mmCIF file of C-alpha atoms in Angstrom:
data_model
loop_
_atom_site.group_PDB
_atom_site.id
_atom_site.type_symbol
_atom_site.label_atom_id
_atom_site.label_comp_id
_atom_site.label_asym_id
_atom_site.label_seq_id
_atom_site.Cartn_x
_atom_site.Cartn_y
_atom_site.Cartn_z
ATOM 1 C CA MET A 17 17.211 14.254 -18.798
ATOM 2 C CA GLU A 18 17.300 12.939 -22.537
ATOM 3 C CA PRO A 19 13.839 12.332 -24.308
ATOM 4 C CA ASP A 20 14.631 8.598 -24.999
ATOM 5 C CA LEU A 21 15.143 7.875 -21.251
ATOM 6 C CA VAL A 22 11.840 9.782 -20.399
ATOM 7 C CA ASP A 23 10.153 7.453 -22.893
ATOM 8 C CA PHE A 24 11.591 4.404 -21.209
ATOM 9 C CA LEU A 25 10.409 5.479 -17.518
ATOM 10 C CA ILE A 26 7.050 6.671 -18.901
ATOM 11 C CA PRO A 27 6.235 3.843 -21.770
ATOM 12 C CA VAL A 28 2.370 4.818 -22.201
ATOM 13 C CA SER A 29 2.964 7.571 -24.958
ATOM 14 C CA GLY A 30 4.593 9.902 -22.554
ATOM 15 C CA PHE A 31 3.291 12.600 -20.438
ATOM 16 C CA SER A 32 2.538 14.686 -23.239
ATOM 17 C CA GLY A 33 0.062 11.696 -24.299
ATOM 18 C CA PRO A 34 -2.798 10.021 -22.694
ATOM 19 C CA LEU A 35 -1.071 8.885 -19.383
ATOM 20 C CA PHE A 36 -1.441 12.184 -17.705
ATOM 21 C CA THR A 37 -5.077 12.467 -18.498
ATOM 22 C CA ILE A 38 -5.568 8.971 -17.387
ATOM 23 C CA LEU A 39 -3.793 9.427 -14.029
ATOM 24 C CA VAL A 40 -5.900 12.839 -13.392
ATOM 25 C CA LEU A 41 -9.269 10.785 -14.001
ATOM 26 C CA ALA A 42 -8.320 7.765 -12.178
ATOM 27 C CA LEU A 43 -7.606 9.775 -9.171
ATOM 28 C CA VAL A 44 -10.754 11.722 -9.768
ATOM 29 C CA LEU A 45 -12.953 8.429 -9.803
ATOM 30 C CA ASP A 46 -10.982 7.005 -6.933
ATOM 31 C CA ALA A 47 -11.965 10.157 -4.745
ATOM 32 C CA ILE A 48 -15.567 10.103 -5.329
ATOM 33 C CA PHE A 49 -16.181 6.005 -5.583
ATOM 34 C CA GLY A 50 -13.416 5.014 -3.150
ATOM 35 C CA ASP A 51 -13.714 0.998 -3.098
ATOM 36 C CA PHE A 52 -16.666 1.181 -5.695
ATOM 37 C CA PRO A 53 -18.897 -0.972 -3.696
ATOM 38 C CA TRP A 54 -21.620 -0.749 -6.010
ATOM 39 C CA LEU A 55 -19.395 -2.569 -8.764
ATOM 40 C CA PHE A 56 -17.746 -4.897 -6.233
ATOM 41 C CA SER A 57 -20.892 -6.068 -4.726
ATOM 42 C CA ARG A 58 -21.421 -7.607 -8.251
ATOM 43 C CA ILE A 59 -18.182 -8.884 -9.421
ATOM 44 C CA SER A 60 -15.059 -9.557 -7.608
ATOM 45 C CA HIS A 61 -12.144 -7.030 -6.966
ATOM 46 C CA PRO A 62 -9.294 -7.626 -9.056
ATOM 47 C CA VAL A 63 -7.558 -8.229 -5.873
ATOM 48 C CA VAL A 64 -9.828 -11.009 -5.109
ATOM 49 C CA TRP A 65 -8.668 -12.550 -8.188
ATOM 50 C CA ILE A 66 -5.080 -12.697 -7.641
ATOM 51 C CA GLY A 67 -5.714 -14.010 -3.903
ATOM 52 C CA ASN A 68 -7.938 -16.561 -5.040
ATOM 53 C CA LEU A 69 -5.048 -17.848 -7.406
ATOM 54 C CA ILE A 70 -2.561 -17.682 -4.779
ATOM 55 C CA ALA A 71 -4.601 -19.598 -2.718
ATOM 56 C CA TRP A 72 -5.163 -22.177 -5.244
ATOM 57 C CA PHE A 73 -1.279 -22.275 -5.993
ATOM 58 C CA GLU A 74 -0.674 -22.492 -1.899
ATOM 59 C CA ALA A 75 -3.304 -25.475 -1.224
ATOM 60 C CA ARG A 76 -1.440 -27.250 -4.047
ATOM 61 C CA LEU A 77 2.005 -26.548 -3.444
ATOM 62 C CA ASN A 78 2.744 -25.596 0.197
ATOM 63 C CA ARG A 79 2.659 -29.272 1.457
ATOM 64 C CA PRO A 80 3.890 -30.168 4.732
ATOM 65 C CA GLY A 81 6.933 -32.587 5.330
ATOM 66 C CA ARG A 82 8.631 -30.943 2.060
ATOM 67 C CA SER A 83 12.377 -29.516 2.613
ATOM 68 C CA HIS A 84 13.042 -25.918 3.138
ATOM 69 C CA ALA A 85 14.738 -25.583 0.026
ATOM 70 C CA ASP A 86 11.741 -27.545 -1.878
ATOM 71 C CA LEU A 87 9.426 -25.082 -0.209
ATOM 72 C CA ILE A 88 11.383 -21.960 -1.224
ATOM 73 C CA VAL A 89 11.255 -23.315 -4.999
ATOM 74 C CA ARG A 90 7.555 -24.116 -4.809
ATOM 75 C CA GLY A 91 6.823 -20.411 -3.370
ATOM 76 C CA ILE A 92 8.888 -19.160 -6.216
ATOM 77 C CA VAL A 93 6.828 -20.973 -8.913
ATOM 78 C CA THR A 94 3.873 -19.863 -7.279
ATOM 79 C CA SER A 95 4.939 -16.103 -6.976
ATOM 80 C CA LEU A 96 5.990 -15.990 -10.774
ATOM 81 C CA ALA A 97 2.982 -17.554 -11.957
ATOM 82 C CA VAL A 98 0.537 -15.060 -10.193
ATOM 83 C CA ILE A 99 2.893 -12.110 -11.214
ATOM 84 C CA ALA A 100 2.767 -13.615 -14.792
ATOM 85 C CA ALA A 101 -0.802 -13.796 -14.810
ATOM 86 C CA ALA A 102 -1.389 -10.501 -13.410
ATOM 87 C CA GLY A 103 1.098 -9.073 -15.876
ATOM 88 C CA CYS A 104 -0.829 -10.535 -18.809
ATOM 89 C CA PHE A 105 -4.006 -8.970 -17.521
ATOM 90 C CA GLY A 106 -2.545 -5.531 -17.546
ATOM 91 C CA GLY A 107 -1.061 -6.295 -20.928
ATOM 92 C CA VAL A 108 -4.247 -6.974 -22.250
ATOM 93 C CA VAL A 109 -5.893 -3.653 -20.770
ATOM 94 C CA GLN A 110 -2.766 -1.724 -21.978
ATOM 95 C CA LEU A 111 -3.352 -3.160 -25.681
ATOM 96 C CA VAL A 112 -7.309 -2.476 -25.691
ATOM 97 C CA SER A 113 -6.693 1.017 -24.240
ATOM 98 C CA THR A 114 -4.464 1.832 -27.291
ATOM 99 C CA LEU A 115 -7.457 1.036 -29.756
ATOM 100 C CA GLY A 116 -8.863 4.542 -29.300
ATOM 101 C CA ASP A 117 -10.083 7.131 -26.858
ATOM 102 C CA VAL A 118 -13.176 5.209 -25.785
ATOM 103 C CA PHE A 119 -11.309 2.135 -24.887
ATOM 104 C CA ARG A 120 -9.123 4.098 -22.386
ATOM 105 C CA GLY A 121 -12.079 3.867 -19.854
ATOM 106 C CA PHE A 122 -10.800 0.327 -19.106
ATOM 107 C CA GLU A 123 -7.347 1.420 -18.027
ATOM 108 C CA ILE A 124 -8.870 4.782 -16.152
ATOM 109 C CA LEU A 125 -10.778 2.364 -14.045
ATOM 110 C CA LEU A 126 -8.013 -0.131 -13.615
ATOM 111 C CA VAL A 127 -6.061 2.371 -11.987
ATOM 112 C CA ALA A 128 -8.941 3.916 -10.245
ATOM 113 C CA VAL A 129 -9.730 0.579 -8.581
ATOM 114 C CA LEU A 130 -5.954 -0.383 -7.785
ATOM 115 C CA ILE A 131 -5.129 3.022 -5.985
ATOM 116 C CA ALA A 132 -6.808 2.728 -2.529
ATOM 117 C CA GLN A 133 -6.960 6.432 -1.718
ATOM 118 C CA LYS A 134 -10.393 7.049 -0.507
ATOM 119 C CA GLY A 135 -11.067 3.405 0.840
ATOM 120 C CA LEU A 136 -8.127 3.646 3.009
ATOM 121 C CA TYR A 137 -9.410 7.088 4.609
ATOM 122 C CA GLN A 138 -12.799 5.344 5.037
ATOM 123 C CA HIS A 139 -11.473 2.141 7.125
ATOM 124 C CA VAL A 140 -9.224 4.232 9.072
ATOM 125 C CA LYS A 141 -12.047 7.046 9.753
ATOM 126 C CA ALA A 142 -14.549 4.183 10.629
ATOM 127 C CA VAL A 143 -12.197 3.201 13.817
ATOM 128 C CA SER A 144 -12.355 6.859 15.226
ATOM 129 C CA THR A 145 -15.941 6.880 14.560
ATOM 130 C CA ALA A 146 -16.652 3.567 16.137
ATOM 131 C CA LEU A 147 -14.393 4.692 19.451
ATOM 132 C CA ARG A 148 -16.319 7.765 19.874
ATOM 133 C CA LYS A 149 -19.948 6.239 19.330
ATOM 134 C CA ASP A 150 -19.578 2.768 20.446
ATOM 135 C CA GLY A 151 -16.316 2.899 22.895
ATOM 136 C CA LEU A 152 -13.655 0.518 23.195
ATOM 137 C CA ALA A 153 -15.629 -2.522 22.011
ATOM 138 C CA GLY A 154 -16.661 -0.704 18.878
ATOM 139 C CA GLY A 155 -13.067 0.810 18.328
ATOM 140 C CA ARG A 156 -11.595 -2.901 18.070
ATOM 141 C CA LYS A 157 -13.993 -4.397 16.044
ATOM 142 C CA ALA A 158 -13.469 -1.384 13.352
ATOM 143 C CA VAL A 159 -9.469 -1.878 13.707
ATOM 144 C CA SER A 160 -9.734 -5.472 13.107
ATOM 145 C CA MET A 161 -10.752 -5.000 9.529
ATOM 146 C CA ILE A 162 -7.376 -3.282 8.526
ATOM 147 C CA VAL A 163 -4.889 -4.935 10.892
ATOM 148 C CA GLY A 164 -3.757 -8.466 11.638
ATOM 149 C CA ARG A 165 -3.137 -7.971 15.394
ATOM 150 C CA ASP A 166 -5.583 -9.444 18.231
ATOM 151 C CA PRO A 167 -7.913 -6.237 18.696
ATOM 152 C CA ASP A 168 -9.370 -8.006 22.208
ATOM 153 C CA LYS A 169 -5.924 -7.361 23.735
ATOM 154 C CA LEU A 170 -5.911 -3.991 22.611
ATOM 155 C CA ASP A 171 -6.731 -0.724 24.744
ATOM 156 C CA GLU A 172 -7.975 2.673 23.365
ATOM 157 C CA ALA A 173 -4.433 3.866 22.881
ATOM 158 C CA GLY A 174 -3.357 0.475 21.223
ATOM 159 C CA VAL A 175 -6.653 0.529 18.959
ATOM 160 C CA SER A 176 -5.736 4.160 17.941
ATOM 161 C CA ARG A 177 -2.056 3.586 17.296
ATOM 162 C CA ALA A 178 -2.964 0.572 15.076
ATOM 163 C CA ALA A 179 -5.295 2.555 13.097
ATOM 164 C CA ILE A 180 -2.512 5.397 12.712
ATOM 165 C CA GLU A 181 0.084 2.626 11.945
ATOM 166 C CA SER A 182 -2.385 1.048 9.085
ATOM 167 C CA CYS A 183 -2.825 4.446 7.731
ATOM 168 C CA ALA A 184 1.162 5.322 7.409
ATOM 169 C CA GLU A 185 2.039 2.121 6.041
ATOM 170 C CA ASN A 186 -0.696 1.586 3.471
ATOM 171 C CA PHE A 187 -0.206 5.179 2.333
ATOM 172 C CA SER A 188 2.886 3.618 0.506
ATOM 173 C CA ASP A 189 1.444 0.373 -0.350
ATOM 174 C CA GLY A 190 -1.796 1.546 -1.538
ATOM 175 C CA VAL A 191 -1.402 5.036 -2.831
ATOM 176 C CA VAL A 192 2.312 5.910 -3.538
ATOM 177 C CA ALA A 193 3.561 2.490 -5.240
ATOM 178 C CA PRO A 194 0.662 1.591 -7.312
ATOM 179 C CA LEU A 195 0.791 5.170 -8.908
ATOM 180 C CA PHE A 196 4.704 5.060 -8.759
ATOM 181 C CA TRP A 197 4.754 1.535 -10.667
ATOM 182 C CA TYR A 198 2.068 2.962 -13.209
ATOM 183 C CA VAL A 199 4.164 5.749 -14.210
ATOM 184 C CA VAL A 200 6.937 3.298 -14.574
ATOM 185 C CA ALA A 201 5.378 0.436 -16.706
ATOM 186 C CA GLY A 202 1.721 1.387 -17.181
ATOM 187 C CA PRO A 203 -1.067 -1.176 -16.714
ATOM 188 C CA ILE A 204 1.229 -3.959 -16.432
ATOM 189 C CA GLY A 205 3.402 -2.323 -13.858
ATOM 190 C CA ILE A 206 0.336 -1.418 -11.479
ATOM 191 C CA CYS A 207 -0.977 -5.099 -11.980
ATOM 192 C CA VAL A 208 2.379 -6.711 -11.191
ATOM 193 C CA TYR A 209 2.824 -4.862 -8.121
ATOM 194 C CA LYS A 210 -0.523 -5.270 -6.833
ATOM 195 C CA ALA A 211 0.072 -8.971 -7.670
ATOM 196 C CA ILE A 212 3.618 -8.701 -5.573
ATOM 197 C CA ASN A 213 1.931 -6.831 -3.040
ATOM 198 C CA THR A 214 -1.177 -9.369 -2.349
ATOM 199 C CA LEU A 215 1.583 -12.266 -2.260
ATOM 200 C CA ASP A 216 3.359 -10.815 0.472
ATOM 201 C CA SER A 217 -0.008 -10.150 2.446
ATOM 202 C CA MET A 218 -0.895 -13.690 2.196
ATOM 203 C CA ILE A 219 2.143 -15.801 2.028
ATOM 204 C CA GLY A 220 4.862 -13.570 3.266
ATOM 205 C CA HIS A 221 4.570 -14.443 6.451
ATOM 206 C CA ARG A 222 7.580 -15.334 9.259
ATOM 207 C CA ASN A 223 5.541 -18.308 10.517
ATOM 208 C CA GLU A 224 5.916 -22.030 10.587
ATOM 209 C CA ARG A 225 3.617 -22.475 7.665
ATOM 210 C CA TYR A 226 4.975 -19.581 5.197
ATOM 211 C CA LEU A 227 8.574 -19.016 6.471
ATOM 212 C CA TYR A 228 10.125 -20.706 3.450
ATOM 213 C CA PHE A 229 7.315 -21.080 0.926
ATOM 214 C CA GLY A 230 6.564 -17.359 1.120
ATOM 215 C CA ARG A 231 10.173 -16.077 1.465
ATOM 216 C CA PHE A 232 10.519 -14.877 -2.126
ATOM 217 C CA ALA A 233 7.490 -13.122 -2.161
ATOM 218 C CA ALA A 234 8.375 -11.339 1.065
ATOM 219 C CA ARG A 235 11.427 -10.419 -0.538
ATOM 220 C CA LEU A 236 10.374 -9.387 -3.905
ATOM 221 C CA ASP A 237 7.951 -7.074 -1.982
ATOM 222 C CA ASP A 238 10.572 -5.300 0.198
ATOM 223 C CA VAL A 239 12.318 -4.672 -3.639
ATOM 224 C CA VAL A 240 9.508 -3.325 -5.175
ATOM 225 C CA ASN A 241 8.761 -0.942 -2.280
ATOM 226 C CA PHE A 242 11.839 0.346 -1.520
ATOM 227 C CA ILE A 243 11.634 3.582 -3.887
ATOM 228 C CA PRO A 244 7.861 4.136 -3.150
ATOM 229 C CA ALA A 245 8.455 3.627 0.519
ATOM 230 C CA ARG A 246 11.094 6.412 0.623
ATOM 231 C CA ILE A 247 9.009 8.703 -1.763
ATOM 232 C CA ALA A 248 6.042 8.195 0.844
ATOM 233 C CA GLY A 249 8.361 9.188 3.801
ATOM 234 C CA GLY A 250 9.332 12.471 1.892
ATOM 235 C CA VAL A 251 5.752 13.279 1.008
ATOM 236 C CA ILE A 252 4.479 12.861 4.449
ATOM 237 C CA CYS A 253 7.327 15.276 5.520
ATOM 238 C CA LEU A 254 6.093 17.708 3.159
ATOM 239 C CA ALA A 255 2.600 17.690 4.169
ATOM 240 C CA ALA A 256 3.340 17.943 7.801
ATOM 241 C CA VAL A 257 5.306 21.354 6.571
ATOM 242 C CA LEU A 258 2.081 22.287 4.903
ATOM 243 C CA GLY A 259 -0.400 21.120 7.630
ATOM 244 C CA ALA A 260 -1.708 23.306 10.257
ATOM 245 C CA LYS A 261 -1.103 21.055 13.431
ATOM 246 C CA THR A 262 1.832 19.211 12.577
ATOM 247 C CA SER A 263 5.672 19.489 12.231
ATOM 248 C CA GLY A 264 7.659 18.860 9.371
ATOM 249 C CA LYS A 265 11.091 19.578 11.068
ATOM 250 C CA ALA A 266 10.104 16.761 13.609
ATOM 251 C CA ALA A 267 8.929 14.340 10.955
ATOM 252 C CA TRP A 268 12.152 14.770 8.886
ATOM 253 C CA GLN A 269 14.127 14.526 12.036
ATOM 254 C CA THR A 270 12.158 10.937 13.356
ATOM 255 C CA LEU A 271 12.332 9.622 10.027
ATOM 256 C CA LEU A 272 16.120 10.175 9.847
ATOM 257 C CA ARG A 273 16.268 8.623 13.441
ATOM 258 C CA ASP A 274 13.736 5.763 13.956
ATOM 259 C CA ALA A 275 12.812 4.560 10.221
ATOM 260 C CA GLY A 276 15.487 1.988 10.702
ATOM 261 C CA LYS A 277 13.940 0.690 13.948
ATOM 262 C CA HIS A 278 11.141 -1.104 12.130
ATOM 263 C CA LYS A 279 11.616 -4.795 11.181
ATOM 264 C CA SER A 280 10.635 -3.961 7.699
ATOM 265 C CA PRO A 281 12.985 -2.224 5.390
ATOM 266 C CA ASN A 282 10.097 0.046 4.473
ATOM 267 C CA ALA A 283 7.336 0.539 6.539
ATOM 268 C CA GLY A 284 9.739 2.372 8.870
ATOM 269 C CA TRP A 285 10.014 5.631 6.727
ATOM 270 C CA GLN A 286 5.835 6.214 6.793
ATOM 271 C CA GLU A 287 5.421 5.368 10.309
ATOM 272 C CA ALA A 288 8.515 7.151 11.303
ATOM 273 C CA ALA A 289 7.332 10.519 9.429
ATOM 274 C CA PHE A 290 3.595 9.936 10.815
ATOM 275 C CA ALA A 291 5.049 9.835 14.246
ATOM 276 C CA GLY A 292 7.158 12.935 14.077
ATOM 277 C CA ALA A 293 4.660 14.792 12.605
ATOM 278 C CA LEU A 294 1.957 14.096 15.373
ATOM 279 C CA ASP A 295 4.275 13.961 18.143
ATOM 280 C CA LEU A 296 3.234 10.262 18.831
ATOM 281 C CA ALA A 297 4.959 6.994 19.681
ATOM 282 C CA LEU A 298 4.047 4.444 17.318
ATOM 283 C CA ALA A 299 4.630 0.529 16.857
ATOM 284 C CA GLY A 300 6.186 -0.996 20.119
ATOM 285 C CA PRO A 301 5.198 -4.288 21.464
ATOM 286 C CA ARG A 302 2.229 -5.885 19.732
ATOM 287 C CA GLN A 303 0.122 -8.922 19.637
ATOM 288 C CA TYR A 304 -0.658 -11.194 16.611
ATOM 289 C CA GLY A 305 -2.548 -14.195 18.010
ATOM 290 C CA ASP A 306 -0.602 -16.037 20.513
ATOM 291 C CA GLU A 307 2.414 -14.384 19.625
ATOM 292 C CA ILE A 308 4.127 -11.065 21.044
ATOM 293 C CA VAL A 309 6.212 -8.972 18.791
ATOM 294 C CA ASP A 310 8.408 -6.847 21.140
ATOM 295 C CA ASP A 311 9.287 -4.021 18.663
ATOM 296 C CA PRO A 312 10.802 -0.618 19.496
ATOM 297 C CA TYR A 313 8.706 2.370 19.533
ATOM 298 C CA ILE A 314 8.930 4.836 16.588
ATOM 299 C CA GLY A 315 8.919 8.437 17.713
ATOM 300 C CA SER A 316 9.294 10.032 21.016
ATOM 301 C CA GLY A 317 6.262 11.525 21.561
ATOM 302 C CA ARG A 318 2.645 10.407 23.534
ATOM 303 C CA ARG A 319 1.714 6.743 23.561
ATOM 304 C CA ASP A 320 -1.843 7.679 25.008
ATOM 305 C CA VAL A 321 -3.195 7.912 21.364
ATOM 306 C CA THR A 322 -7.065 8.833 21.130
ATOM 307 C CA ALA A 323 -9.376 9.170 18.422
ATOM 308 C CA SER A 324 -8.782 12.773 17.962
ATOM 309 C CA ASP A 325 -5.197 11.467 16.969
ATOM 310 C CA ILE A 326 -6.595 9.286 14.365
ATOM 311 C CA ASP A 327 -8.341 12.467 12.851
ATOM 312 C CA ARG A 328 -5.211 14.493 13.045
ATOM 313 C CA ALA A 329 -3.458 11.403 11.116
ATOM 314 C CA LEU A 330 -6.298 11.609 8.720
ATOM 315 C CA SER A 331 -5.855 15.277 7.885
ATOM 316 C CA LEU A 332 -2.177 14.495 7.349
ATOM 317 C CA TYR A 333 -2.766 11.628 5.251
ATOM 318 C CA THR A 334 -5.130 13.837 2.999
ATOM 319 C CA GLY A 335 -2.587 16.517 2.463
ATOM 320 C CA ALA A 336 -0.132 13.791 1.636
ATOM 321 C CA CYS A 337 -2.393 12.236 -0.991
ATOM 322 C CA LEU A 338 -2.635 15.624 -2.700
ATOM 323 C CA ILE A 339 1.067 15.955 -2.926
ATOM 324 C CA ASN A 340 1.435 12.683 -4.205
ATOM 325 C CA ALA A 341 -1.209 13.248 -6.734
ATOM 326 C CA ALA A 342 0.802 16.390 -7.649
ATOM 327 C CA TRP A 343 4.112 15.067 -8.647
ATOM 328 C CA PRO A 344 2.981 13.501 -12.138
ATOM 329 C CA VAL A 345 1.940 17.249 -12.743
ATOM 330 C CA VAL A 346 5.548 18.307 -12.215
ATOM 331 C CA ILE A 347 6.785 15.607 -14.310
ATOM 332 C CA LYS A 348 4.447 16.626 -17.050
ATOM 333 C CA LEU A 349 5.504 20.280 -16.791
ATOM 334 C CA LEU A 350 9.407 19.165 -17.203
ATOM 335 C CA TRP A 351 8.526 16.775 -20.109
ATOM 336 C CA VAL A 352 6.576 19.544 -21.727
ATOM 337 C CA GLY A 353 9.646 21.869 -21.311
ATOM 338 C CA LEU A 354 12.142 19.626 -22.842
#
């Protein structure tokens, strides 16, 4: 690889400079502090800022009675405005970071806040803990914090599957993709990615209210997650090879066979890899409010999933996070060797 291409892909002074150190320190901060509850109990999280901006535009532009084409245009305007605001914020952080080593703390904190490794682990672990401690009622309450489906319709297996599916899908959205886009485009890249991902989660739904207004946001989210989702699937398969109670071969076979069964062009890669590695059947029919989604199962293993399987999934997730954190190290070693 030519050095000028590497400089294009890694814009923040190259891996021989501060980017590598920033990544390492950010991942360490995330591993220690997770969602930074002590900080964000006092100020709003950056994703909350993005969400508030989306809600402001949506309340003013997503008007009933408008034509489908008009709603699509209004959704595009909303998406581009939110993305531009997030990109400007990232640009300010990137500019401040270039003023000297002491100012790079802002960039380190930004990356640590927007990569959600520990936070996702804690939310999923809370489901298995609640199932054991408080039974089905506790599990339903805990899983309602991380999934959109109706928890009151879930039995223990449904609660457990929902927790594992959330862990799998958010491994890409919350861990792999933010790191990927930070490496590609620095603070601007990670902020723009979180804006797109938040837009999709808020307005990218296939219901009457958002089908047209959120269409652009949903498609854009598919685009920016295309490469990270496939990286995530491969990382999970590798973690399954190295895990004590997981099958890398089955993870890979299930990924190739079942990833395309998911209605999302990206989420199936992680869910299929988890299902194969753990010998489970994930996805399948689910209920969101009054709507029943009759999706096929991903994986050919057990459907009677339990809290113990959630813990197995978290072990696999931990291994995948470690591997995902290691690939920038490999890039640095390759860069130094150029």
